[in-house]
PDB file of C-alpha atoms in Angstrom:
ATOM      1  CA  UNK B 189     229.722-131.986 107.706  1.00  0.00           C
ATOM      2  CA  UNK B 190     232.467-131.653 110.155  1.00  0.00           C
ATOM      3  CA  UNK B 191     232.912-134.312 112.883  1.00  0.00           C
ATOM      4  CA  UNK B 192     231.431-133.898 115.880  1.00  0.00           C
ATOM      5  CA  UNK B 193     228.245-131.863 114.515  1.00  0.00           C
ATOM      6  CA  UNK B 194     225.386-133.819 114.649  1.00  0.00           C
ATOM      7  CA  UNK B 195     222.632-132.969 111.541  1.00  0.00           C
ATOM      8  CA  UNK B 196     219.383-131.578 113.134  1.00  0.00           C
ATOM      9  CA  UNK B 197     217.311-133.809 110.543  1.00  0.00           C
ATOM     10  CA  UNK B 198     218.944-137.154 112.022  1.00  0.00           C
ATOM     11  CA  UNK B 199     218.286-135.840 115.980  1.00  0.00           C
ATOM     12  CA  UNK B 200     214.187-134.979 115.099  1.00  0.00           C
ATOM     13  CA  UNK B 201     214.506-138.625 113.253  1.00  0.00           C
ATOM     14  CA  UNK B 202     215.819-140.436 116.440  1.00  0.00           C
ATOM     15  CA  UNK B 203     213.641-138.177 119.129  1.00  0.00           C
ATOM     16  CA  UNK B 204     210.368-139.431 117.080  1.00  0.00           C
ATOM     17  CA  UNK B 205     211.331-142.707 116.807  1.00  0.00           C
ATOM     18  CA  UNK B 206     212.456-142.632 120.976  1.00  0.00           C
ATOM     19  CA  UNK B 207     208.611-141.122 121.142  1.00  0.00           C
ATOM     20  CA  UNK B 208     206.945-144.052 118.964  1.00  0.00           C
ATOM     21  CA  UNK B 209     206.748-146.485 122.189  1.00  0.00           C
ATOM     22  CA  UNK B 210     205.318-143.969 124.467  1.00  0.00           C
ATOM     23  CA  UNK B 211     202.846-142.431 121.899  1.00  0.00           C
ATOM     24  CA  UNK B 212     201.974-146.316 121.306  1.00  0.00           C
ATOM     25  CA  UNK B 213     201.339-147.202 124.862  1.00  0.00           C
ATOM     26  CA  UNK B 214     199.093-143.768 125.683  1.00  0.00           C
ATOM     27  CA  UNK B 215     196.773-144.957 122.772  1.00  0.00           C
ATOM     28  CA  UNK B 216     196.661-148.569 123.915  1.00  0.00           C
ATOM     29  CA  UNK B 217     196.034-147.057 127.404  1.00  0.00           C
ATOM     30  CA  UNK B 218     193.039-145.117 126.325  1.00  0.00           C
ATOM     31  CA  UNK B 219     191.688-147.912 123.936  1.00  0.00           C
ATOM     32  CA  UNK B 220     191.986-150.663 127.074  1.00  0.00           C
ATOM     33  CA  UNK B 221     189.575-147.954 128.608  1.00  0.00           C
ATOM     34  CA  UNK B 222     187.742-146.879 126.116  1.00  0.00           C
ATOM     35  CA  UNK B 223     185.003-150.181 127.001  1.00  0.00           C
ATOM     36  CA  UNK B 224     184.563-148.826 130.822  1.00  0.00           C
ATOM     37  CA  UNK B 225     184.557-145.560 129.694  1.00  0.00           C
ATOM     38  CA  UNK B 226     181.588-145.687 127.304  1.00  0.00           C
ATOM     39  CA  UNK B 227     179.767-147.823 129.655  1.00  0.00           C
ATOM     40  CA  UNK B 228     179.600-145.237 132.346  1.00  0.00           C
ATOM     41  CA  UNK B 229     178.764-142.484 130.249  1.00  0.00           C
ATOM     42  CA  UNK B 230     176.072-144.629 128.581  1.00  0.00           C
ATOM     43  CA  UNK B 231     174.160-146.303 131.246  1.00  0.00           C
ATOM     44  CA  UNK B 232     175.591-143.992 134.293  1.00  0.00           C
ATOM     45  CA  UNK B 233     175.880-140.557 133.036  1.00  0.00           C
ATOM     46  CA  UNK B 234     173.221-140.268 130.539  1.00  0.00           C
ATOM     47  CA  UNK B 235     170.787-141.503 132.375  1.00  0.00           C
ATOM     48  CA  UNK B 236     171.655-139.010 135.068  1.00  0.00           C
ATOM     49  CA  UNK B 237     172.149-135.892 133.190  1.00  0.00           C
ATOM     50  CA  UNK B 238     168.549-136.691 131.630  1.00  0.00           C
ATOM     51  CA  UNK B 239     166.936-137.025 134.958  1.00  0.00           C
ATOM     52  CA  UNK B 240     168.191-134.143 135.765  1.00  0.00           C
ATOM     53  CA  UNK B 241     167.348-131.981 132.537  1.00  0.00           C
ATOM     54  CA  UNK B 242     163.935-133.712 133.325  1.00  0.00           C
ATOM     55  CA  UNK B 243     163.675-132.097 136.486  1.00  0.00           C
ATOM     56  CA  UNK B 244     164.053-128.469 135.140  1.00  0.00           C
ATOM     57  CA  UNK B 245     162.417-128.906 131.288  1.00  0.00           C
ATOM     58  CA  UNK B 246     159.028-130.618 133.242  1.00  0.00           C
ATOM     59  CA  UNK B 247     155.977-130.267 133.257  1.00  0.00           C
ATOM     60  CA  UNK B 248     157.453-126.101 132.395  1.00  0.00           C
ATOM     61  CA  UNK B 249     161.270-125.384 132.223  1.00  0.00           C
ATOM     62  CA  UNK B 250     162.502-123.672 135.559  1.00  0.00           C
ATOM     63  CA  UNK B 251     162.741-123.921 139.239  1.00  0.00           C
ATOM     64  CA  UNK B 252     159.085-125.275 139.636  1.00  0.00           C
ATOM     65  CA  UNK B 253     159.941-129.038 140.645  1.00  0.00           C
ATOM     66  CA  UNK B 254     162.952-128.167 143.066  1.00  0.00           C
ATOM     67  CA  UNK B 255     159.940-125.289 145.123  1.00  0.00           C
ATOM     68  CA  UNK B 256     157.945-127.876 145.118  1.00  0.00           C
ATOM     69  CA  UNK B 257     160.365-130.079 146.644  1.00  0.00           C
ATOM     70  CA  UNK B 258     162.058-127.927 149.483  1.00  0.00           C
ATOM     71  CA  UNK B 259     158.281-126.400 150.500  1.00  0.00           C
ATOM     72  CA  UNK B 260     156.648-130.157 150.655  1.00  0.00           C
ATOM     73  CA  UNK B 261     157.470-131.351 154.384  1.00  0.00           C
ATOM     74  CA  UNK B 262     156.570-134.430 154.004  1.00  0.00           C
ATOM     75  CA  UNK B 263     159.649-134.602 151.353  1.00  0.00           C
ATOM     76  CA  UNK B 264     162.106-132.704 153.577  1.00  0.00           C
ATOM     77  CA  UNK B 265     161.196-135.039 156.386  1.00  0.00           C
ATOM     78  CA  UNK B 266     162.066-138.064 154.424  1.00  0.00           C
ATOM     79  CA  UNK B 267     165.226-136.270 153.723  1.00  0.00           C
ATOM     80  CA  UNK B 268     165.984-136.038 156.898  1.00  0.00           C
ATOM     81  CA  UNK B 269     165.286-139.072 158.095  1.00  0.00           C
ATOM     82  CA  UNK B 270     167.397-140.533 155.249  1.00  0.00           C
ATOM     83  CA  UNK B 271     170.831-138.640 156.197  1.00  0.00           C
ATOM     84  CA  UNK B 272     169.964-139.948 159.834  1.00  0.00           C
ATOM     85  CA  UNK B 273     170.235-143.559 159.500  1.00  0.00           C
ATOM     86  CA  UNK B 274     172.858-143.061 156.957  1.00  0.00           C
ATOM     87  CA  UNK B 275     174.727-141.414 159.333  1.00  0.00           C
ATOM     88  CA  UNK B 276     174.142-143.911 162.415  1.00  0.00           C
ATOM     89  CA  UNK B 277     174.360-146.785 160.073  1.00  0.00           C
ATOM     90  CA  UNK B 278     178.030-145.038 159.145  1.00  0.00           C
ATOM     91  CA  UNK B 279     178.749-144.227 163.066  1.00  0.00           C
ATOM     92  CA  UNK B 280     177.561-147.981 163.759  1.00  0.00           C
ATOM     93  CA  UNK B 281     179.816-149.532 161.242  1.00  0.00           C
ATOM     94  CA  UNK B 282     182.743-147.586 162.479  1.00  0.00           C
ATOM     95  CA  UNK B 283     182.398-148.223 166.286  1.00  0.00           C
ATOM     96  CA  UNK B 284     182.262-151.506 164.997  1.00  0.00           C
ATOM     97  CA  UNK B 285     184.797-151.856 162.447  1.00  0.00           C
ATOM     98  CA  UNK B 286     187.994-149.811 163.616  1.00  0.00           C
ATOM     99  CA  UNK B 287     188.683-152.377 166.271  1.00  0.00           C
ATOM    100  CA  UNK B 288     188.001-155.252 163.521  1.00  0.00           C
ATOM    101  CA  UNK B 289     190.586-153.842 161.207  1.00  0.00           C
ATOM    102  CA  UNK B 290     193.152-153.012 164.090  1.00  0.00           C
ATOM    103  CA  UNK B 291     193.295-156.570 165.395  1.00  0.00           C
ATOM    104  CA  UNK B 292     193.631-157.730 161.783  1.00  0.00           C
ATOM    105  CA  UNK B 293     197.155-156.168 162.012  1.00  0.00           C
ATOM    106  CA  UNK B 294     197.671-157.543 164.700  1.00  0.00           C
ATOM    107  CA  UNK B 295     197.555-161.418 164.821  1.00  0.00           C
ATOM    108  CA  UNK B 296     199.084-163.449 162.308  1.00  0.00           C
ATOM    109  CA  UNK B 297     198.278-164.856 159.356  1.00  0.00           C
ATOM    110  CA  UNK B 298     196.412-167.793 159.349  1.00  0.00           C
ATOM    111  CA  UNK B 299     194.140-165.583 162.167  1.00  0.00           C
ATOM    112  CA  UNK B 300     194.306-163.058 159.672  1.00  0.00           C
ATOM    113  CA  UNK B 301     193.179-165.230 156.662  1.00  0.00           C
ATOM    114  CA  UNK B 302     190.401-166.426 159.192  1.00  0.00           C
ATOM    115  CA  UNK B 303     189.063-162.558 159.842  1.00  0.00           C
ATOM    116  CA  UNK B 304     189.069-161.960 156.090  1.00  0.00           C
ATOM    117  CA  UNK B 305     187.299-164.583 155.693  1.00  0.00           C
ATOM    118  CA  UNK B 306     184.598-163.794 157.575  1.00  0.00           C
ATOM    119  CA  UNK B 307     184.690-160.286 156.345  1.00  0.00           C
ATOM    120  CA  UNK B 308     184.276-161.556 153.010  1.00  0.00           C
ATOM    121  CA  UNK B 309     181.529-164.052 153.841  1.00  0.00           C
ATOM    122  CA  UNK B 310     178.773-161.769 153.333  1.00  0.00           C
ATOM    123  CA  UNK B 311     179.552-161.197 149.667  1.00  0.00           C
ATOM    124  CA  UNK B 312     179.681-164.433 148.949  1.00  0.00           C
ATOM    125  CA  UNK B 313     176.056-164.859 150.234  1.00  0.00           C
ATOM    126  CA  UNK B 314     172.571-162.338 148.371  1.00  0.00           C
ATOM    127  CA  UNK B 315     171.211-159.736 149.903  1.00  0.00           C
ATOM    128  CA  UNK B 316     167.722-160.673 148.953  1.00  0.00           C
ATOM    129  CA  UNK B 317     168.793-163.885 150.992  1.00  0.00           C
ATOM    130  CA  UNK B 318     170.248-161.882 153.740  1.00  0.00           C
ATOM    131  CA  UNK B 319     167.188-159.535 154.014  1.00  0.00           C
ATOM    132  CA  UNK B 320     164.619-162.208 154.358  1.00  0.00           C
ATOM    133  CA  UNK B 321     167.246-163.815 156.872  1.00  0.00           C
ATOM    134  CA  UNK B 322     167.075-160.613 158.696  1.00  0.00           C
ATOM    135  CA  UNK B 323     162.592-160.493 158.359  1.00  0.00           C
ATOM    136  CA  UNK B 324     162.404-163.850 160.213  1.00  0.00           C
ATOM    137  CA  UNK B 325     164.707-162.841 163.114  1.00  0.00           C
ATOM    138  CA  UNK B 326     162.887-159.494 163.182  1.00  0.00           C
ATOM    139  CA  UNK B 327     159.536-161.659 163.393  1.00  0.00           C
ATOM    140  CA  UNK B 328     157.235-160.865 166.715  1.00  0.00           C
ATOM    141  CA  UNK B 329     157.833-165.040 167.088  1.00  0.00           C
ATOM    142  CA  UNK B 330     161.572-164.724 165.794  1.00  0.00           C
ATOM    143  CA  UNK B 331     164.720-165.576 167.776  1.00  0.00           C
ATOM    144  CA  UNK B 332     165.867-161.941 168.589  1.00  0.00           C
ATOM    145  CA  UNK B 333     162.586-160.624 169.775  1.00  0.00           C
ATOM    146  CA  UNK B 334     162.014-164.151 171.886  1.00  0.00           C
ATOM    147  CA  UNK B 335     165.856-163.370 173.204  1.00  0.00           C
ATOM    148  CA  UNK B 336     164.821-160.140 174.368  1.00  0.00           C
ATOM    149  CA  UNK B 337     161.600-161.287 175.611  1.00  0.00           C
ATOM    150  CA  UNK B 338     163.249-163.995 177.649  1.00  0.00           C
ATOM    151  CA  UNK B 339     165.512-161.436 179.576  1.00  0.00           C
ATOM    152  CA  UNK B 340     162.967-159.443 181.065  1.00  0.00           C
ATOM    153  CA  UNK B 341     163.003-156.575 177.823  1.00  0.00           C
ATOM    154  CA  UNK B 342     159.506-157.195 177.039  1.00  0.00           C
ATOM    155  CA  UNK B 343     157.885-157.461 173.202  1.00  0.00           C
ATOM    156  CA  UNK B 344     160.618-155.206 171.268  1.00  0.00           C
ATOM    157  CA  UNK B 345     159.424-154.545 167.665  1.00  0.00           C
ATOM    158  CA  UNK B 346     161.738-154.523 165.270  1.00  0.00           C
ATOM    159  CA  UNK B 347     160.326-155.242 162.440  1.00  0.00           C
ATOM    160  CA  UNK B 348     158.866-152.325 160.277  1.00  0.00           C
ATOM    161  CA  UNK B 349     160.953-149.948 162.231  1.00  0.00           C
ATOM    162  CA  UNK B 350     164.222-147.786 161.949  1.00  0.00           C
ATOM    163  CA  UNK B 351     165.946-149.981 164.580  1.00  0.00           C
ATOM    164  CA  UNK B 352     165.370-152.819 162.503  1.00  0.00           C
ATOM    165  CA  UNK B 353     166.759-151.230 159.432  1.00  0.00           C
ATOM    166  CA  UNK B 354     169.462-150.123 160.975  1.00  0.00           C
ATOM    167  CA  UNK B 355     170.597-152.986 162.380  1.00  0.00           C
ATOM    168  CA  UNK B 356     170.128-154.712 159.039  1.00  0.00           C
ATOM    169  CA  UNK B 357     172.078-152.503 157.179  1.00  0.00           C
ATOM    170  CA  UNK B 358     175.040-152.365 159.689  1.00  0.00           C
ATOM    171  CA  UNK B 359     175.447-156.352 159.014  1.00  0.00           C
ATOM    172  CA  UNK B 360     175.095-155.603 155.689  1.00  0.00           C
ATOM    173  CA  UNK B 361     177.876-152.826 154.952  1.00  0.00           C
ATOM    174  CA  UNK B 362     180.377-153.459 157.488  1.00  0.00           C
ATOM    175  CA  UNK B 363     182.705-155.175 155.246  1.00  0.00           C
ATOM    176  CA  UNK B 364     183.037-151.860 153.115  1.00  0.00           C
ATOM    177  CA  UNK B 365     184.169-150.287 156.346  1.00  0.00           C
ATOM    178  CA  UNK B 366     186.506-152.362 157.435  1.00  0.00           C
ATOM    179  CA  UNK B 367     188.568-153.468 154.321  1.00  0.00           C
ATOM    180  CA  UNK B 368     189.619-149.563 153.871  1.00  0.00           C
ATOM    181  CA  UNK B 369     190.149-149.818 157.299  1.00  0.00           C
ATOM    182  CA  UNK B 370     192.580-152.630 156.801  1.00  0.00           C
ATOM    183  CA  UNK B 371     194.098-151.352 153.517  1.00  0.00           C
ATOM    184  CA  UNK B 372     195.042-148.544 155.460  1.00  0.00           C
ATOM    185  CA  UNK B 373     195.946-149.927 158.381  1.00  0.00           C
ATOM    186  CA  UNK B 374     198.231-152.807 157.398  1.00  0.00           C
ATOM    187  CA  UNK B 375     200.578-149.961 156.101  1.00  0.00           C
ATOM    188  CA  UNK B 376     201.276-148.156 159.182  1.00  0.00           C
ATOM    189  CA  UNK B 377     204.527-148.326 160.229  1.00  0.00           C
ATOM    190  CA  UNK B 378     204.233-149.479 164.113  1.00  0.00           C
ATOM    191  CA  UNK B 379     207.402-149.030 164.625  1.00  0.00           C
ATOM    192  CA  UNK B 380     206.379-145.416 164.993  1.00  0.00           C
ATOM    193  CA  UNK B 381     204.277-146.687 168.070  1.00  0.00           C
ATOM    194  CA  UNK B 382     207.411-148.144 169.850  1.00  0.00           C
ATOM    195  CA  UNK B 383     209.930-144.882 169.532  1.00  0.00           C
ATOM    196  CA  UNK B 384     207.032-143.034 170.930  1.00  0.00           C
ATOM    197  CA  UNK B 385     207.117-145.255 174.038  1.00  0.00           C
ATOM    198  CA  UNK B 386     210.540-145.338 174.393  1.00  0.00           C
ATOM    199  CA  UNK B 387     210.039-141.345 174.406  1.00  0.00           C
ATOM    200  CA  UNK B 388     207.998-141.680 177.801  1.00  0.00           C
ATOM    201  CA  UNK B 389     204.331-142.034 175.323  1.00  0.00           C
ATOM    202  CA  UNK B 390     202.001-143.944 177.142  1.00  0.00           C
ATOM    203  CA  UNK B 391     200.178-146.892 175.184  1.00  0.00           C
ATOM    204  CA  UNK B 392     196.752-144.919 174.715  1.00  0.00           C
ATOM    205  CA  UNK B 393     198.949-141.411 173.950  1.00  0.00           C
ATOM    206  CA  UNK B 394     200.805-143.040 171.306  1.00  0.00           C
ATOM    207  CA  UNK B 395     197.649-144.470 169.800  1.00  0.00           C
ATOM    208  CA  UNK B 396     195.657-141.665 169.610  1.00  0.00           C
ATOM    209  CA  UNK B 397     198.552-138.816 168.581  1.00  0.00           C
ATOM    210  CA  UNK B 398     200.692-141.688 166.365  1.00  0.00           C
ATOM    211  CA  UNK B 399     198.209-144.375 165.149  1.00  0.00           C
ATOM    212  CA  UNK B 400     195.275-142.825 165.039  1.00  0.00           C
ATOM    213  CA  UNK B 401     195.920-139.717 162.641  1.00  0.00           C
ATOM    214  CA  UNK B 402     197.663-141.859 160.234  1.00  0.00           C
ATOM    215  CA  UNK B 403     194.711-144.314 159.886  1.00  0.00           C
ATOM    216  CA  UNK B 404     192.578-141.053 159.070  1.00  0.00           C
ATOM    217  CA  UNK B 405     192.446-141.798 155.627  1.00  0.00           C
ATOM    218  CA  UNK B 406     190.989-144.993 155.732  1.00  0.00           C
ATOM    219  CA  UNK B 407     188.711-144.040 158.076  1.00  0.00           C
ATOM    220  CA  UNK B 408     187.631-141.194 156.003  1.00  0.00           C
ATOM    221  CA  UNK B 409     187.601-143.305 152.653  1.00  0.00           C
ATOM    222  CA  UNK B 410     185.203-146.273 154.693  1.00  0.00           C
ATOM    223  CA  UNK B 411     183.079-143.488 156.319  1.00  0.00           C
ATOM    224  CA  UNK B 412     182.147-141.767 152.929  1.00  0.00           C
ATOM    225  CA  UNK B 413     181.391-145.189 151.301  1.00  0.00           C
ATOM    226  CA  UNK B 414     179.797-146.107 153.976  1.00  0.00           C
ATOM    227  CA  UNK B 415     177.139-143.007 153.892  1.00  0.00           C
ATOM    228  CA  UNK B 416     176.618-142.736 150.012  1.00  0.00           C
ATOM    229  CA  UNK B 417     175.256-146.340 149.572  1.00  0.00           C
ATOM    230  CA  UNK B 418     173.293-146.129 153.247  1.00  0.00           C
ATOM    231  CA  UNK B 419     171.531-142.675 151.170  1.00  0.00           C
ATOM    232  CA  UNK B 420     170.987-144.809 148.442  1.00  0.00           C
ATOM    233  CA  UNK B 421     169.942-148.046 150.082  1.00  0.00           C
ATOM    234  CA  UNK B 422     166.655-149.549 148.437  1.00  0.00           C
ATOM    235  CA  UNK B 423     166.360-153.126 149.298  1.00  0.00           C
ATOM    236  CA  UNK B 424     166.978-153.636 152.869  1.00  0.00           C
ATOM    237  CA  UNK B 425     164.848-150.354 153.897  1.00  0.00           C
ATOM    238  CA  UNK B 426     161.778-151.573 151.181  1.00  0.00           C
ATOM    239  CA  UNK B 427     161.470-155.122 152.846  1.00  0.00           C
ATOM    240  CA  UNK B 428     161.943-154.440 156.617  1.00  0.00           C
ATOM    241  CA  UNK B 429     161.182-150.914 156.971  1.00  0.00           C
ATOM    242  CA  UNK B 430     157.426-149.501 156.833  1.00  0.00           C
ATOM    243  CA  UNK B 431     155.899-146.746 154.654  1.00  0.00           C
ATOM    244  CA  UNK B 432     155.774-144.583 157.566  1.00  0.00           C
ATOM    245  CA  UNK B 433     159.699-144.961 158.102  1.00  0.00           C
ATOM    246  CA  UNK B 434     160.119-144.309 154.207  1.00  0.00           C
ATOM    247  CA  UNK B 435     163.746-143.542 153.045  1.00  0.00           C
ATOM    248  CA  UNK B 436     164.403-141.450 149.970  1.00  0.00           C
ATOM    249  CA  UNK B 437     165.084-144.635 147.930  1.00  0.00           C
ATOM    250  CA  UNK B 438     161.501-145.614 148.907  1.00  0.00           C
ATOM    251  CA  UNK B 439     159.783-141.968 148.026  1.00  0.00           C
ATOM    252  CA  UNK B 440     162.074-142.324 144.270  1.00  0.00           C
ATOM    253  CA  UNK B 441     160.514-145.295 143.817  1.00  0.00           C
ATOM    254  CA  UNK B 442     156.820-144.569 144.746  1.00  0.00           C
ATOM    255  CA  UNK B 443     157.265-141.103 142.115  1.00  0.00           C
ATOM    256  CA  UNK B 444     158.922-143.064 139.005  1.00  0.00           C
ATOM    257  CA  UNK B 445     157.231-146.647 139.599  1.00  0.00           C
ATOM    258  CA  UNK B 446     153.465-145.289 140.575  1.00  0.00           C
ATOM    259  CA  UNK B 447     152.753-141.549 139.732  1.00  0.00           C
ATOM    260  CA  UNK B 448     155.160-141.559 136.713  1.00  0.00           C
ATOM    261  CA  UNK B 449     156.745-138.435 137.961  1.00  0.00           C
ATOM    262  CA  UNK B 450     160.181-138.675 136.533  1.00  0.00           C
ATOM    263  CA  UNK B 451     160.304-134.848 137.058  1.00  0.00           C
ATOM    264  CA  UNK B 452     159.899-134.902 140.246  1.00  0.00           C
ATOM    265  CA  UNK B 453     162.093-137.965 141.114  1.00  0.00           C
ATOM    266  CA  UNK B 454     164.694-136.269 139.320  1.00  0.00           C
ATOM    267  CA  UNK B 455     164.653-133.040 141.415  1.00  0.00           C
ATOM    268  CA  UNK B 456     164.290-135.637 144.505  1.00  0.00           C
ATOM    269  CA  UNK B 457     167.716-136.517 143.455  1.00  0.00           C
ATOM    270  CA  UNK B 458     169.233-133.736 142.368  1.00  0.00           C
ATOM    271  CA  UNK B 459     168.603-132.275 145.773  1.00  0.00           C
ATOM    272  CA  UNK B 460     169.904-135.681 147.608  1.00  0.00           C
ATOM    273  CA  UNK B 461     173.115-135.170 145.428  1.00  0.00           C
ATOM    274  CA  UNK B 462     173.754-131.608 146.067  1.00  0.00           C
ATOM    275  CA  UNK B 463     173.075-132.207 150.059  1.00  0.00           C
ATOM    276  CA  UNK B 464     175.540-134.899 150.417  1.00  0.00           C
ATOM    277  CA  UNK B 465     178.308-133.034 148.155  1.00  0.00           C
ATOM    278  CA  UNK B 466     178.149-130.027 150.384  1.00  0.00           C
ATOM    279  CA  UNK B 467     178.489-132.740 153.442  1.00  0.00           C
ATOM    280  CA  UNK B 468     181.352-134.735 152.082  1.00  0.00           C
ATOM    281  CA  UNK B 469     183.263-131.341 151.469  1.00  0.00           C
ATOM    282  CA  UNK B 470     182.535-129.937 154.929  1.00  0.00           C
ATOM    283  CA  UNK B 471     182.945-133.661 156.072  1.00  0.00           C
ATOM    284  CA  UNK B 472     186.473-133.720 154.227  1.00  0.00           C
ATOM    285  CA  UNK B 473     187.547-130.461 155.639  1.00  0.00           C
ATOM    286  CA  UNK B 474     186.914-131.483 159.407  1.00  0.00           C
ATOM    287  CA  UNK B 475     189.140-134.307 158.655  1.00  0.00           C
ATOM    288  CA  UNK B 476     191.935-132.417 157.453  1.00  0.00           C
ATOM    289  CA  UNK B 477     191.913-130.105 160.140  1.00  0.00           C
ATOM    290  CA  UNK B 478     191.421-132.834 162.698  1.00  0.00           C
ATOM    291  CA  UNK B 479     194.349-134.633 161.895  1.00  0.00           C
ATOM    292  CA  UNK B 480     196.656-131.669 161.038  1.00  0.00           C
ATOM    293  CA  UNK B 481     195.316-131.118 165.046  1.00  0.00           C
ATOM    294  CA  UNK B 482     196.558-134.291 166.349  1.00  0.00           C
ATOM    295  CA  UNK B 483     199.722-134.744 164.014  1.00  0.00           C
ATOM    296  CA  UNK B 484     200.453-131.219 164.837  1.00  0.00           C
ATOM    297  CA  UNK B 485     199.809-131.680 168.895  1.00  0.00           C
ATOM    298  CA  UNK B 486     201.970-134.710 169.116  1.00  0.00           C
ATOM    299  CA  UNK B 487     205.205-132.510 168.095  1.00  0.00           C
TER     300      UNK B 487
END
């Protein structure tokens, strides 16, 4: 072989042995997954996909559970009512939460380590714990109704109502608005704040064509959390709610815990998922355009 040539057989010997390491680390990639991968197909997706193949197979295969569903208005009121406190429970949050995360980039760090802290606190604590806390405060006798009582607002019920839900489940969730918040936050640049000022950008202008699109995405990302466990909320609606301010959670529960009506639960669900999916992608799309909007205006 003359010098110079290389031999074909030693370059496919050197590119599979270059290969080895990769091929190596892809398969220890997917084994290191391979535990939290079967556990969400075993005790997430199965159990979904047969509630769902439930809903068209029973008590006859078809449409017959999802009719019965959209005509029942009793069902499509619960519905409703469920995407309305998950929506002001996700508008409440936010109000409350933006300004939370903003002045966590703004102080230092032990005030920083102080905010988290208290925006941790709640995890650290159970819900059950925290619900009860929130059913003696909500009492007729408790401290929030006496409050109100003592400054002229009369007997306010909370207790068994929306208001009182609501309320609970703001405390509840706020930390999973405002750590995306935060996370998104914290890596703004706000340097971009001060050339826009030194452009002639007024304070409030430079927030709200600067800061404010490029905190979209956490916004977004807390906003959809935020809504998909309110939908899904069970505990806090169950103990301080009523059974005439029922929640879907509550209505899933009553058809698979006392009429056995996994068929119809299922379609309950299907129906919740398919509402909220069309939402989110609408929901998604508004964003996009809304910040394309302001990023675009601010040229």
């Amino acid at each position: 072989m003359a010098q110079g040539t290389v031999n074909p057989g030693t370059t496919t010997g050197i590119m599979t042995v270059l290969n080895a390491p990769a091929r190596q680390q892809r398969l220890g990639a997917w084994l290191l997954i391979a535990p939290a991968v079967a556990l969400v197909l075993v005790f997430f997706a199965y159990p979904l996909v047969s509630l769902i193949a439930r809903s068209f197979l029973e008590p006859t295969p078809g449409f017959g559970q999802y009719v019965e569903v959209l005509s029942d208005a009793t069902s499509l009121k619960i519905l409703g009512r469920t995407f309305a406190v998950a929506a002001q429970v996700t508008a409440v949050t936010l109000i409350l939460g933006y300004p939370y995360a903003y002045l966590m980039t703004l102080v230092g760090r032990r005030v920083r380590t102080v905010l988290m802290f208290l925006v941790l606190l709640p995890f650290w604590s159970s819900l059950m714990a925290r619900t009860f806390a929130w059913i003696a405060l909500f009492h007729p006798e408790g401290v929030i109704v006496a409050a109100l009582r003592a400054v002229g607002l009369g007997d306010v019920k909370l207790l068994g109502t929306q208001l009182g839900v609501t309320i609970a489940m703001v405390q509840v969730l706020l930390p999973f608005m405002v750590l995306p918040l935060y996370s998104t936050m914290s890596g703004i640049d706000r340097r971009l704040l001060d050339a826009a000022r030194s452009l002639g950008a007024s304070r409030l202008r430079a927030f709200t064509r600067i800061y404010l699109p490029l905190s979209l995405p956490g916004v977004f990302a807390g906003s959809v959390l935020l809504f998909i466990m309110s939908l899904g909320f069970w505990v806090t609606p169950r103990l301080i709610g009523s059974p005439q301010e029922s929640l879907i959670g509550q209505l899933i529960e009553t058809r698979v815990g006392k009429l056995l009506d996994f068929a119809g639960a299922g379609a309950i669900s299907t129906v919740l998922l398919v509402v909220t999916l069309v939402l989110l992608i609408s929901f998604s799309g508004a964003v996009r355009r809304s910040s394309g909007a302001l990023t675009g205006g601010s040229r």
